[in-house]
Coordinates of C-alpha atoms and ligand atoms in Angstrom, one line a residue:
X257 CA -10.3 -21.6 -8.6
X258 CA -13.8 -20.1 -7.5
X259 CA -16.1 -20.4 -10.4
X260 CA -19.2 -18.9 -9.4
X261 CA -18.1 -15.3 -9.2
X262 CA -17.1 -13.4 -12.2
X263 CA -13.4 -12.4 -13.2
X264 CA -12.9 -9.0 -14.5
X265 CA -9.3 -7.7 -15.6
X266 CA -8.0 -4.2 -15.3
X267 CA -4.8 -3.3 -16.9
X268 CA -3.3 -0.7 -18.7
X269 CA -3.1 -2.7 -22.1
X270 CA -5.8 -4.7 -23.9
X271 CA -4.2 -8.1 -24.8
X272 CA -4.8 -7.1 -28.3
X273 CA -4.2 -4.2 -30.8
X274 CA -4.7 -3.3 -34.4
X275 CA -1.7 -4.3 -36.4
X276 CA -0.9 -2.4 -39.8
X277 CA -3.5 -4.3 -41.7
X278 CA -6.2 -3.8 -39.2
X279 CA -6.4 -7.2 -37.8
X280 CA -5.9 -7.8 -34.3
X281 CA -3.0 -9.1 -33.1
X282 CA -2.0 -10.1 -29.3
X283 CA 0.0 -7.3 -27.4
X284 CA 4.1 -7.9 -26.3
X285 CA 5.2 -8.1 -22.8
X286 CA 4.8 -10.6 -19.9
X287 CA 1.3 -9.5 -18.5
X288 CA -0.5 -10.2 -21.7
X289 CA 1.2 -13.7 -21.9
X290 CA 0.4 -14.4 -18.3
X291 CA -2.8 -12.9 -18.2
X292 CA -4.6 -14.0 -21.5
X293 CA -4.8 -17.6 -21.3
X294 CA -6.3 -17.4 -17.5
X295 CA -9.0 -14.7 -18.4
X296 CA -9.4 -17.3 -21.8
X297 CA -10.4 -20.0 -19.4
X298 CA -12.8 -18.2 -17.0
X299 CA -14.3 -16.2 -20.1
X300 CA -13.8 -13.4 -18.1
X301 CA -13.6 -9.6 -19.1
X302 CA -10.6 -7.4 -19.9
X303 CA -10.7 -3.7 -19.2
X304 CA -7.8 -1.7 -21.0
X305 CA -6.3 0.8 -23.6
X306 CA -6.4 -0.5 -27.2
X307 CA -2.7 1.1 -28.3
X308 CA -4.3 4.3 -29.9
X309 CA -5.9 7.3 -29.4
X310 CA -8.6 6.5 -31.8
X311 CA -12.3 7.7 -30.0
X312 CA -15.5 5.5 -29.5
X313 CA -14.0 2.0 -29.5
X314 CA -16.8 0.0 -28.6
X315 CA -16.9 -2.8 -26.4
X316 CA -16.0 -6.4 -28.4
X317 CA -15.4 -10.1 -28.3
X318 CA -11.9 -11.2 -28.9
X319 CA -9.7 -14.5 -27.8
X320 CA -12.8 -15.7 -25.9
X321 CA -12.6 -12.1 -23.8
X322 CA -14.8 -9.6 -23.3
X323 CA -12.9 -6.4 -24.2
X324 CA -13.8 -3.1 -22.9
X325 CA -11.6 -0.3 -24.1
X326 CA -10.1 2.9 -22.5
X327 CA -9.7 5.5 -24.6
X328 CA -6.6 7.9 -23.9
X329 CA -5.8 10.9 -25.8
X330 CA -2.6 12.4 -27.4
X331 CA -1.8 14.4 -24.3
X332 CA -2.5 11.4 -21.7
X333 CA -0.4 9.0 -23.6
X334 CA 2.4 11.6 -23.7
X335 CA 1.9 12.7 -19.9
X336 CA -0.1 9.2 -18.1
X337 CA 1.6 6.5 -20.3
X338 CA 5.0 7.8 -21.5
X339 CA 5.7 10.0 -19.1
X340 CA 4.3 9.3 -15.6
X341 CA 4.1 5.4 -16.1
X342 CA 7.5 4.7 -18.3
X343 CA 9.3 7.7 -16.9
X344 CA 8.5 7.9 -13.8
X345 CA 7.1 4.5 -12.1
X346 CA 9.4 2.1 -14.1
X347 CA 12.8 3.3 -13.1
X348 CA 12.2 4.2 -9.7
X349 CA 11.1 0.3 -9.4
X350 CA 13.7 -0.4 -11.0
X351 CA 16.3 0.2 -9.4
X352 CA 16.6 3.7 -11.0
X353 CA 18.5 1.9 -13.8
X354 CA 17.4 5.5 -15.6
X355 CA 17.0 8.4 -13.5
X356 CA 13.1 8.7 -12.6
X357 CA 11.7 12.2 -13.6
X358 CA 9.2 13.8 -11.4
X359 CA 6.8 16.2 -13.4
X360 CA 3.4 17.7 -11.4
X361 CA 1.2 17.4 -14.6
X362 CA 2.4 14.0 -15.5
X363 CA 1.2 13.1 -11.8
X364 CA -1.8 14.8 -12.8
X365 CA -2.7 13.0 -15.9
X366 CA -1.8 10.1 -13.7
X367 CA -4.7 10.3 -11.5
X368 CA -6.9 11.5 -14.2
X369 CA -6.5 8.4 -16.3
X370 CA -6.7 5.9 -13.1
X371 CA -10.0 7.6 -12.2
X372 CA -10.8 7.2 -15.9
X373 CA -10.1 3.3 -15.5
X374 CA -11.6 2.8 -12.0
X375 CA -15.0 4.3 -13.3
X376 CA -14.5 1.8 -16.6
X377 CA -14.2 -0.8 -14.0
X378 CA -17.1 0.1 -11.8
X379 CA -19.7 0.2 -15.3
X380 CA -18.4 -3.3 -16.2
X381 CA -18.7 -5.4 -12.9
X382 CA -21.3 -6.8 -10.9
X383 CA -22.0 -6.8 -7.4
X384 CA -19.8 -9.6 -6.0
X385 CA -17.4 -9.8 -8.9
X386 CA -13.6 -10.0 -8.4
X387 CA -11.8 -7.3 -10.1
X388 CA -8.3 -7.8 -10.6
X389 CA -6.2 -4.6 -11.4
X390 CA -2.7 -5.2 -12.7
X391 CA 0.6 -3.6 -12.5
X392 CA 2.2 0.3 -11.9
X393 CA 0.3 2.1 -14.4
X394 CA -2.9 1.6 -12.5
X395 CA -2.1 1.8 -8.5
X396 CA -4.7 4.2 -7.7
X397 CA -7.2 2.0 -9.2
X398 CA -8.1 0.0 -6.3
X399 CA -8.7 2.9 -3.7
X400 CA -10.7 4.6 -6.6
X401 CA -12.9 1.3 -7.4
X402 CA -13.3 1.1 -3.5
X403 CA -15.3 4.5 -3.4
X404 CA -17.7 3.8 -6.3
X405 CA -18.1 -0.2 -5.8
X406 CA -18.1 -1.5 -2.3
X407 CA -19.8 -4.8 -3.2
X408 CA -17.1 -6.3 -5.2
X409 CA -14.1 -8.4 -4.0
X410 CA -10.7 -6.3 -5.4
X411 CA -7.3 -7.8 -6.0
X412 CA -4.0 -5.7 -7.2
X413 CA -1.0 -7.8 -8.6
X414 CA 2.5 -5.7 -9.7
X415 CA 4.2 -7.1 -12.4
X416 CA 7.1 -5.5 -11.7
X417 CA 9.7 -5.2 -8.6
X418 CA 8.3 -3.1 -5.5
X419 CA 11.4 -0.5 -4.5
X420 CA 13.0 -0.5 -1.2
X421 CA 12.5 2.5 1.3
X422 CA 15.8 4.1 -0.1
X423 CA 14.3 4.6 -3.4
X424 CA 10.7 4.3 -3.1
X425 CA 10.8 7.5 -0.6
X426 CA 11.9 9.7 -3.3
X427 CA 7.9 9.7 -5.4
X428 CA 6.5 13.1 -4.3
X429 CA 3.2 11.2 -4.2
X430 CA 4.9 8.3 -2.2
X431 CA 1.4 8.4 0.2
X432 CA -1.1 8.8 -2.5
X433 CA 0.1 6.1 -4.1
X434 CA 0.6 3.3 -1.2
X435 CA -3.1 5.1 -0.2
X436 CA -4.6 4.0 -3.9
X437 CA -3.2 0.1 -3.7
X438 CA -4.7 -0.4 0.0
X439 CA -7.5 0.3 -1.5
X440 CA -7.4 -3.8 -2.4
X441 CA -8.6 -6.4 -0.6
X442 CA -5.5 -8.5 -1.4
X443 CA -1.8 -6.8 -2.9
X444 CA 0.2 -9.5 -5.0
X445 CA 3.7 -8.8 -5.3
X446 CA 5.9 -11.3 -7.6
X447 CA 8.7 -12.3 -4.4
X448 CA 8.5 -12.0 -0.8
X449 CA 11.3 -8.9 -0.5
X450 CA 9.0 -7.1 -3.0
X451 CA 5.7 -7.7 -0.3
X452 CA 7.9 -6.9 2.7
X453 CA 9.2 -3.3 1.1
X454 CA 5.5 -2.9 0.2
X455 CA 4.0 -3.7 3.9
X456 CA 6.9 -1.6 5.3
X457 CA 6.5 1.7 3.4
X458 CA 2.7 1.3 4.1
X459 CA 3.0 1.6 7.8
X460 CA 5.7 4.0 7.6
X461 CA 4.2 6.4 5.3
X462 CA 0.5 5.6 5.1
X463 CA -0.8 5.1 8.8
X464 CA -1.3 1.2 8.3
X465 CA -1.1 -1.2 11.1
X466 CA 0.1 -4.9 11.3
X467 CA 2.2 -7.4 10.3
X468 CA 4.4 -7.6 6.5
X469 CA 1.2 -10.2 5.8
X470 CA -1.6 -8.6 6.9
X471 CA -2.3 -4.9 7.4
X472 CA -5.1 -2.6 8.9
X473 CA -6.9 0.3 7.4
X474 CA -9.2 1.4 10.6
X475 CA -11.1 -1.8 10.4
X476 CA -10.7 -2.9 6.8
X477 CA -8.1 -5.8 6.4
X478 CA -5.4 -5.7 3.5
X479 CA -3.9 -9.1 2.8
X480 CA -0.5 -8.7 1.1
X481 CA 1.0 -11.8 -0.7
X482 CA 3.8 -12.7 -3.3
X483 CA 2.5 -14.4 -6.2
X484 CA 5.5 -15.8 -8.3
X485 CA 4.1 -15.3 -12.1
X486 CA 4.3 -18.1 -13.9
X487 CA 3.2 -19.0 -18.0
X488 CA 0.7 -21.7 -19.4
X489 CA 3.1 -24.2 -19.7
X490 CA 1.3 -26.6 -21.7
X491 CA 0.6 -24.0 -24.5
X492 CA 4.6 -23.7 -25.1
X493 CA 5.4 -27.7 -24.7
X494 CA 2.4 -28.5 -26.7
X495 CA 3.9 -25.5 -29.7
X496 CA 7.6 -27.3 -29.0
X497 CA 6.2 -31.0 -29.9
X498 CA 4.8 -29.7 -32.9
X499 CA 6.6 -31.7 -36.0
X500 CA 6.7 -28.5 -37.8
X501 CA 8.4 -26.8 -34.7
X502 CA 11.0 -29.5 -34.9
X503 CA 11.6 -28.7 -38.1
X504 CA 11.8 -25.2 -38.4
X505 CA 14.1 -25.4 -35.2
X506 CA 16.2 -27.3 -37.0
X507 CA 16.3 -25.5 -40.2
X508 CA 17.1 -22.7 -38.2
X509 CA 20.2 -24.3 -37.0
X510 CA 21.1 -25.5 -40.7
X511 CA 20.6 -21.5 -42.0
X512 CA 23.0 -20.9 -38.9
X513 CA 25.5 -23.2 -40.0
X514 CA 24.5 -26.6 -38.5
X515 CA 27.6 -26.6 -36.3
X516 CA 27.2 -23.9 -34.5
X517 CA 25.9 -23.6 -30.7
X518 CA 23.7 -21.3 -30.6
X519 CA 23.2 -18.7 -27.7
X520 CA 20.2 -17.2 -27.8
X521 CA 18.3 -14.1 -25.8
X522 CA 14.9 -12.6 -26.2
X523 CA 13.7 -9.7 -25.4
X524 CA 11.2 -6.5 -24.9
X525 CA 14.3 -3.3 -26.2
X526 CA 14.5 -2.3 -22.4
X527 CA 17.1 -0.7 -21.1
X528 CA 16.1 -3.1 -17.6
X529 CA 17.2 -6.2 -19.8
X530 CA 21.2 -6.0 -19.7
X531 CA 21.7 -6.2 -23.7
X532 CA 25.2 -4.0 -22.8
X533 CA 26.8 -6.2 -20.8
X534 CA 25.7 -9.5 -22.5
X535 CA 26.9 -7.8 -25.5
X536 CA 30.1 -6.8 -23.6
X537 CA 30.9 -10.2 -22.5
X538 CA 29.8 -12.3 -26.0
X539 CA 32.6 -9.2 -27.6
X540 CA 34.9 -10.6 -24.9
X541 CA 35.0 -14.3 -25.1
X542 CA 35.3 -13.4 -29.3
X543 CA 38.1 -11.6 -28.3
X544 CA 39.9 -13.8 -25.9
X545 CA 39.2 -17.1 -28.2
X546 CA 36.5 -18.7 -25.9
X547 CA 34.1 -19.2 -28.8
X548 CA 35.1 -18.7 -32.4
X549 CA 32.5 -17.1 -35.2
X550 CA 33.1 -20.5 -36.9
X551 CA 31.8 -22.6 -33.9
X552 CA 29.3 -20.2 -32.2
X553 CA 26.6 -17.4 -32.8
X554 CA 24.5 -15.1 -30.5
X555 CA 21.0 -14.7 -31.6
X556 CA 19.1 -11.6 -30.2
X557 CA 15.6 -11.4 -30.9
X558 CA 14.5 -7.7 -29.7
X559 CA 11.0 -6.7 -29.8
X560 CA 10.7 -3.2 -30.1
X561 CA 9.1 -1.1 -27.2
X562 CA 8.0 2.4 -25.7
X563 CA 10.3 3.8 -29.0
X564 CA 9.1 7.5 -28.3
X565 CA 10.8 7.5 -24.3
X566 CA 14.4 9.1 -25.2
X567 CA 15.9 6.2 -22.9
X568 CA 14.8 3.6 -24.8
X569 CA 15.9 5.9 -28.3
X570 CA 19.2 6.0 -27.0
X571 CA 19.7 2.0 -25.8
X572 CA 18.1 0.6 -29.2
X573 CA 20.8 3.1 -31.3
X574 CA 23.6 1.9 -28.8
X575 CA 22.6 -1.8 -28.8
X576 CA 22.7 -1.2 -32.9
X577 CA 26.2 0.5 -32.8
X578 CA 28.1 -2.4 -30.4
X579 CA 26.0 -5.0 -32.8
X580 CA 27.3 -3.5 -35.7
X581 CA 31.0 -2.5 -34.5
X582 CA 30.8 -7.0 -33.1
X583 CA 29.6 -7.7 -36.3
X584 CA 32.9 -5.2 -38.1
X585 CA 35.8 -7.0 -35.9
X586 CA 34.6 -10.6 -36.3
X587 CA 32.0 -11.7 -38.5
X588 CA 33.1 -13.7 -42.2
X589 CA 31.8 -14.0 -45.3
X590 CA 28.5 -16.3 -44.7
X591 CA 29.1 -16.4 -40.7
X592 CA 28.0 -13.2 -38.4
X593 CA 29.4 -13.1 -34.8
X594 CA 25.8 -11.7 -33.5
X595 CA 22.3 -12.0 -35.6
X596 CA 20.2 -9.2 -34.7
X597 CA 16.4 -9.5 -34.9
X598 CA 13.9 -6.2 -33.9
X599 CA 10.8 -7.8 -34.6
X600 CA 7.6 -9.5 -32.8
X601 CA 8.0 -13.4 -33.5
X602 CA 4.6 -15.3 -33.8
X603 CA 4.5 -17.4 -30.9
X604 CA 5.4 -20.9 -33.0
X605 CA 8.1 -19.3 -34.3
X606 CA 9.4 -17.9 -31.4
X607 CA 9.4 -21.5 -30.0
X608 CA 11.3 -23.1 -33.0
X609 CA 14.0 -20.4 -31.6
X610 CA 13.6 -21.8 -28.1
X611 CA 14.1 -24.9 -29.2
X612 CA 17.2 -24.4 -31.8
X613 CA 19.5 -23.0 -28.7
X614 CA 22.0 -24.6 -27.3
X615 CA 22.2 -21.6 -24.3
X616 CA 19.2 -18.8 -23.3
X617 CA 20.6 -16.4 -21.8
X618 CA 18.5 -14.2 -20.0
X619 CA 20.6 -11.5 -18.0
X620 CA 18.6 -8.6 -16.8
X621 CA 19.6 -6.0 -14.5
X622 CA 16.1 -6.0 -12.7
X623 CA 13.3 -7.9 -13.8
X624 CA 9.9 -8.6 -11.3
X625 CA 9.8 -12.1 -13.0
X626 CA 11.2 -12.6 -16.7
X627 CA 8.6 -15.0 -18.5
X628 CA 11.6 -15.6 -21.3
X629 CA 12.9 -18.1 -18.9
X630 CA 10.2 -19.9 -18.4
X631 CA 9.3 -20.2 -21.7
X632 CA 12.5 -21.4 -22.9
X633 CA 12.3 -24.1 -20.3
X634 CA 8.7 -25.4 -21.1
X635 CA 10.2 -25.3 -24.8
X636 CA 13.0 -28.3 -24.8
X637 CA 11.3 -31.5 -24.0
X638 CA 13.8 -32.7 -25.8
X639 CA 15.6 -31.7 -22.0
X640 CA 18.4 -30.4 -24.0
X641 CA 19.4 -26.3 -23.8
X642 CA 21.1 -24.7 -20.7
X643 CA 19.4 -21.6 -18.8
X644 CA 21.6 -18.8 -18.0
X645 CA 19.9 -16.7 -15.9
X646 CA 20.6 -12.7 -13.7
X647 CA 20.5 -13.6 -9.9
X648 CA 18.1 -9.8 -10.4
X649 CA 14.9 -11.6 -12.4
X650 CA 12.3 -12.5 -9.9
X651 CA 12.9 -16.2 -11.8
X652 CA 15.5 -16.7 -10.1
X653 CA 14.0 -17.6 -6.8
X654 CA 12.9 -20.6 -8.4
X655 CA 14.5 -21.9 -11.4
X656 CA 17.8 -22.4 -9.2
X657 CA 19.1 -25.2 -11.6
X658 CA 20.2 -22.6 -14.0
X659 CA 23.4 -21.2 -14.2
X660 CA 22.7 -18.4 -11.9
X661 CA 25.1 -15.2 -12.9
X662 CA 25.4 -11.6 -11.7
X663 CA 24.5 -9.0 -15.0
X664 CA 27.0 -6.5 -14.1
X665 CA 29.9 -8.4 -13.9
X666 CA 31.3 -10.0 -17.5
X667 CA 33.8 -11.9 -16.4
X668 CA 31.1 -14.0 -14.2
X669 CA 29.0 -13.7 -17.8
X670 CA 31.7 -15.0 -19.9
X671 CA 32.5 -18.0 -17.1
X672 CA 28.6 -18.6 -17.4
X673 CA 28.0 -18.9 -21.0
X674 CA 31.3 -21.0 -21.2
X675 CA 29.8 -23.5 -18.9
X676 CA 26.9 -23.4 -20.3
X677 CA 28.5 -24.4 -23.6
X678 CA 30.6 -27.0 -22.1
X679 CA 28.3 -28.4 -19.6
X680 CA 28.1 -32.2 -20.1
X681 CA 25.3 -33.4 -21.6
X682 CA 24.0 -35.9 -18.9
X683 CA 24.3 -32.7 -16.1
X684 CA 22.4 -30.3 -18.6
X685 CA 19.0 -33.4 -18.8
X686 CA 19.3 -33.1 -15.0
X687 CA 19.3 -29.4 -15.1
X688 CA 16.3 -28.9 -17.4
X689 CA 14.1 -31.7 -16.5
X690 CA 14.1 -30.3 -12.8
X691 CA 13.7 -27.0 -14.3
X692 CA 10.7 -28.5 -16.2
X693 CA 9.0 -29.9 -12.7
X694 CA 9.2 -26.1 -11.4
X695 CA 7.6 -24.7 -14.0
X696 CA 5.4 -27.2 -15.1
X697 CA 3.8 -27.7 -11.4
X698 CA 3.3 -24.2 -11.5
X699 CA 2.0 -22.7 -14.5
X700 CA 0.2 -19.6 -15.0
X701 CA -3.3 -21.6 -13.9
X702 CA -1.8 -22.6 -10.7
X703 CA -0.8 -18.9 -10.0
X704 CA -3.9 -17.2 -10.7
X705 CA -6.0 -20.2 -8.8
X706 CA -3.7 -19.2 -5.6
X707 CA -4.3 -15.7 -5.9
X708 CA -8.1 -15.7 -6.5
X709 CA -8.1 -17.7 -3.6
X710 CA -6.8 -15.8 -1.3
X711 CA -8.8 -12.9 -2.7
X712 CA -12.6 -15.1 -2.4
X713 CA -11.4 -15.9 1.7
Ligands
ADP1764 P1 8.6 -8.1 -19.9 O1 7.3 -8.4 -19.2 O2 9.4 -7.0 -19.2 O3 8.4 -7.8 -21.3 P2 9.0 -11.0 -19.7 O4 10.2 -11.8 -20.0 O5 8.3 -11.3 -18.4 O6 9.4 -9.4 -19.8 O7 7.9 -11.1 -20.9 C1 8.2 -10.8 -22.2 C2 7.2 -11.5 -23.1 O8 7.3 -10.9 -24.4 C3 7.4 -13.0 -23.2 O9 6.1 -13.6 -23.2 C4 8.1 -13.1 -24.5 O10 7.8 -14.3 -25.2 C5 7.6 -12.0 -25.3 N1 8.6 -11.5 -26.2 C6 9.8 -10.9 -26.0 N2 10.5 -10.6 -27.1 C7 9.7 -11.1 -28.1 C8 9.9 -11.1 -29.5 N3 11.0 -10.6 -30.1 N4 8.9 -11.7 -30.2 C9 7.9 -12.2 -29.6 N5 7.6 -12.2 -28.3 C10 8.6 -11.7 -27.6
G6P1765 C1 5.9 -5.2 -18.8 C2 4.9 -4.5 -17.9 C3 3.5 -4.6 -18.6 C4 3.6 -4.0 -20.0 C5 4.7 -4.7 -20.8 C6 4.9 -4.1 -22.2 O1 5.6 -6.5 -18.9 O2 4.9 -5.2 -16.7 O3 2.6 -3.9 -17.8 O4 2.4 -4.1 -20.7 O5 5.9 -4.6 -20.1 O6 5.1 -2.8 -22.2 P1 4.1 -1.7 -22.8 O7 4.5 -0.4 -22.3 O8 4.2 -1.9 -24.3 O9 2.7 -2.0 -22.4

């Protein structure tokens, strides 16, 4: 990775935000994890929204990272953040899972906050710095940075999947938007398909010129990339060595009913992540006497998210009803059929979970990565624990020694986790310990090395 030039961050999010006590606490969600250990190492800066609409936050010192805070107000989280960014953006890239609302003013407050951001951007770089932007909230960031600060280097990396011309065509502001990210000198996308649709829709509907690789603004040059997001997988071996993660794993298991197999899924409450049909299929197999409330438990850990967007109301309340109504038909007395966590694990704790299962399953509808999976592999090496994993989580690409399954279709899910449960034990060390190698040779560092890389050419 190029050391001599500075790294400065720009994403919606700071990495950290005030918890109830005042103390800060790191922020949920796959960027952060990604991100904050490689802007750790380069003692870089980090250019975001604190998680309030308190005024004057002042730049500070946090996890090694120079933090310089956005300040949003009440009307530009409703309109920028809930509405243009969760509303808007993340179900038309996904697949329009939910249908995507289009609203003028939220498009408004859109471009307000990005210019907000690039100008927050421009004040804390120097000339020759790389500035790395990150993810949908901020796609007009890089066009915007362009303008005020010619004499840095400028990356963009989405976090998420890039739509296909069927869906993508549908933004109102389709141009103004492609316009914004070929602002960069180099676009990361998480998988190839996500760079192609990218390259595509900026020739078609933004006057570029070239190849899916390399594009053409008049002169300027646009490389465009896909940059498979990874997680520092030292960090979560290291945590799932630990003798008192060994322990608490196991007490875990004991508290479960030592017995038991445990399957186990984690998750941001997002209606992207498949909890119905997982839930559908684990109701199933109780049903049809695959796995028995004596022998087996599913463990959801849920980590609430976006709670005032009415879609993601209404999924929580209906994930909580076919919990409960699971829980009514087949739980007894000292044995649930499905725990039910909604809470933000500390990350050694989280591990100890990792590390209890006997199955992850990780079944998303869409998903530009899933870090989940990744975690829970760099968690067992004990190289115990099968990976179930959606053939729609940009993971999948890689990790293709886990049970691969479609999310939408239970009786493939229920084949799946009864697979998983019965694979034999000297085919599930094969699985993870080649699982292991993937993610192991290419951990977060190794990511952003390749990116910045390409960027410093
Ligand atoms: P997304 O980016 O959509 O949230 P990822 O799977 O890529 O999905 O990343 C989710 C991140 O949030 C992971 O690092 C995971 O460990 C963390 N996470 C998810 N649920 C919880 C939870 N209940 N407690 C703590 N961390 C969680
Ligand atoms: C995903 C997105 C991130 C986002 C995170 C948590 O990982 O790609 O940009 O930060 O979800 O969502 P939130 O809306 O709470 O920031």
């Amino acid at each position: 990775m190029p050391r001599d030039r500075r790294l400065v961050v720009v994403a919606n999010r700071l990495p950290v935000a005030r918890n109830r006590a005042g103390e800060w606490e790191v922020s949920p969600g796959g960027l952060v994890t990604a991100l904050l250990p490689v802007v750790k190492a380069r003692r870089g800066a980090w250019v975001g929204w604190p998680g309030s609409t308190d005024r004057g936050s002042r730049p500070f010192l946090e996890e090694r990272v120079r933090m310089r805070p956005v300040t949003l107000s009440d009307a530009e989280v409703r309109d920028y953040y809930h509405g243009f960014s969760n509303r808007t953006l993340w179900p038309l890239y996904h697949d329009a899972i939910r249908t995507p609302e289009f609203h003028r003013h939220w498009w408004r407050a859109y471009l307000e906050v990005n210019r907000r951001f690039a100008r927050a951007a421009a004040r804390t770089s120097r000339p020759g710095d790389m500035v790395w932007v990150h993810d949908f909230h901020l796609q007009l960031v890089p066009a915007m940075l362009r303008e005020l600060r010619p004499d840095v280097k400028i990356g963009f990396f989405l976090h998420i999947p890039f739509p296909p011309e069927e869906l993508f065509a549908w933004l109102p502001w389709r141009k103004q938007v492609l316009e914004g990210l070929l602002g960069a000198d180099l676009v990361g996308m998480q998988i190839a398909s996500d760079a192609r649709n990218f390259s595509r829709l900026a020739r078609e509907f933004a006057g570029a010129e070239g190849t899916d690789t390399e594009l053409y603004i008049g002169r300027r040059k646009v490389r465009i990339g896909s940059f498979p997001i990874s997680i520092d997988f030292d960090e979560f071996n290291s945590i799932a060595e630990h003798p008192e993660t060994i322990s608490r794993a196991k007490e875990i298991r004991r508290q479960v009913g030592a017995s038991r197999k445990i399957v186990l899924c984690v998750d941001r409450l997002d209606y992207t992540k498949g909890f119905d049909s997982r839930l559908r299929a684990w109701e199933n197999m109780l049903e049809e006497g695959h796995v028995t409330v004596k022998n087996n438990v599913l463990m959801q850990v849920a980590v609430p998210s976006r709670e005032s967007v009415p879609d993601y109301a209404a999924m929580r309340e209906q994930v909580e009803r076919t919990v409960g109504r699971i829980n009514g038909e087949f739980s007894q007395p000292g044995q649930v059929a499905v725990h039910y966590f909604r809470r933000n694990l500390p990350r050694h704790e989280l591990v100890a979970y990792y590390r209890a299962a006997d199955v992850m399953l990780v079944s998303p509808l869409r998903d530009g990565m899933n870090l989940v999976a990744k975690e829970f592999v760099a968690s067992r090496p004990d190289l115990s624990g099968v990976l179930v994993l959606s053939e729609f989580a940009g993971a999948a690409r890689e990790m293709r020694r886990a049970l691969l399954v479609n999310p939408r279709d239970i009786d493939g899910l229920v084949q799946a986790i009864n697979g998983a449960l019965k694979m034999p034990r000297q085919d599930v060390r094969q699985r993870m310990a080649i699982l292991r190698m993937v993610v192991r040779r290419h951990d977060v560092h190794a990511w952003a090395a390749e990116f910045l890389e390409v960027l410093n050419r």
